Phi, psi and omega in degrees: 000153187282343176293342183257028183221112179238166182201151176226136183280156174195134167280108176225149190287146166311123177272153173285207187288154174277177198291155179307141183274140168237022171266162183280137175103140188291325187298311177292334173288323180301316194291307176312302203290304201289312195295332185292327187259357188286327176305320183287326197268345178284315188296321178298306180295328179293305184308305186303309193247351182060004175244135180286312204285306186309306169308330181277329174283334174286327176288325174296310181295343180288314176299321196288307170300327171298306189293327186271354184262157177265099184249012166326305192264012174285119184277337174242086188306297190325311180282331181281332173304306189296308181303314180300305186286359166282310171317306177308312188289322174304313185301314183314299197291324169308307182289330173314306174318308185291321183276349186064039173298350173250093178277002177248166196286335198209119181238111174283126169302165172305133172266160182247111180251153175225169168303151175304327187290338180160153187286141174295150175295331189300328189261006186292320180286338176283341192247351199313329196253021176063048197271089184289168175302322182296324190295317181303317187301311188284336183297336188277351175282347189274144166291157176326296185307308186289329166300321173294323174296323201268335183283293181318315186282304197279341183247332185235025166050028164289136188288149165311321179294344186256344191263328182307327180285345189287329178240033170040054171240174168280165169308316180298317184283314176303307168325299199289326168291313164329289196311316174292331170303306198297328174303312184294327183283312190296325179279338182254329167224081182315149160308120181279172168322121175293327184279120185294318172310324180283327170300310180303320178304308176289337167295307178303329181282323167311300185289334177276326154305304184299330175288326180285349183071018185275092166319316178297311199280330170307315194286323186311309190272001186258136172286160189284337172258020180308141180234144180244124174239118184247143186226104174262001169071197183285314186299322170234064192303322169321316184266003171274114193202154178227136183228116171242157173103137187298322183290328179291308175278349169288330171294328169287327183302320191303328191296318191288353182310319182300343189260002183307319185293341190249357182282132178234111185312143186195159166260131191252111179052041175079017194210155191288133170216213169199153176249136187260104179229117182235129174054035177080018186233133190269123197261313182198167180238128169247132184235138185246135171251101174262129169241116198053034177089349177231150178281107179272345173205149173223141199218121181240132169250121180227027182275109179293325163301356178244327174275005166071000000 
């Protein structure tokens, strides 16, 4: 269930080989060396794939390749493992394209949900770079090479010279891919206000206005260019919509008023959000991007198959 899985983004340089293993046997040494890098590998895979389960599978595949490889001469184990997990992720992205696994116009990536009081320490490596759900949605629109170039360079400080062989490009072409992706991210997913308290105040104001059916109050907390994205999956295809503009989003948001009594404050990808729970059943996860005291994006996952 998504509520039990968190992440925190962060820009980390590849670390080197782990501390010498003092346990007997290669298997124990391998496990110690790999586990030191597991959180970072999972963070890379989540950002590239947008799926927590696929990220876990990619890390497991990386472990299997590591176990069967001769890494005795590897000088930088962290960099080597990052290369392997990235190539595994690229294979997954290309398989998705070939199989046409995304039949809907919009797919909200897996959200990372924590209690409103603060993130679970287990998920902090996934969320270290304040990778909000709106940013993850934009990453979903990038071609695989663009996504890899941007994620590895801008979020994990991997040099273009190291990324280029992974995506079969020159370093100069890789730099251009990252630059193109960066512009798209900057235009479509602006950095949110840093204060969670400010974000929460704005989100609370949104729900208060929605419950009251106050269209003007809703417009007041929405940015003029706000976008509402909702993913209902196959079971709720009618809920898969994209709405733009403060007036139109406010009109749609009035319908959220009925869910007000069931909305519970939460952190969604490290930002103020809510879970909607009725009779013990998770109905939706809502993420809000607040910039300058106004909501610029609302991302809703309402797909029963993914909510668990």
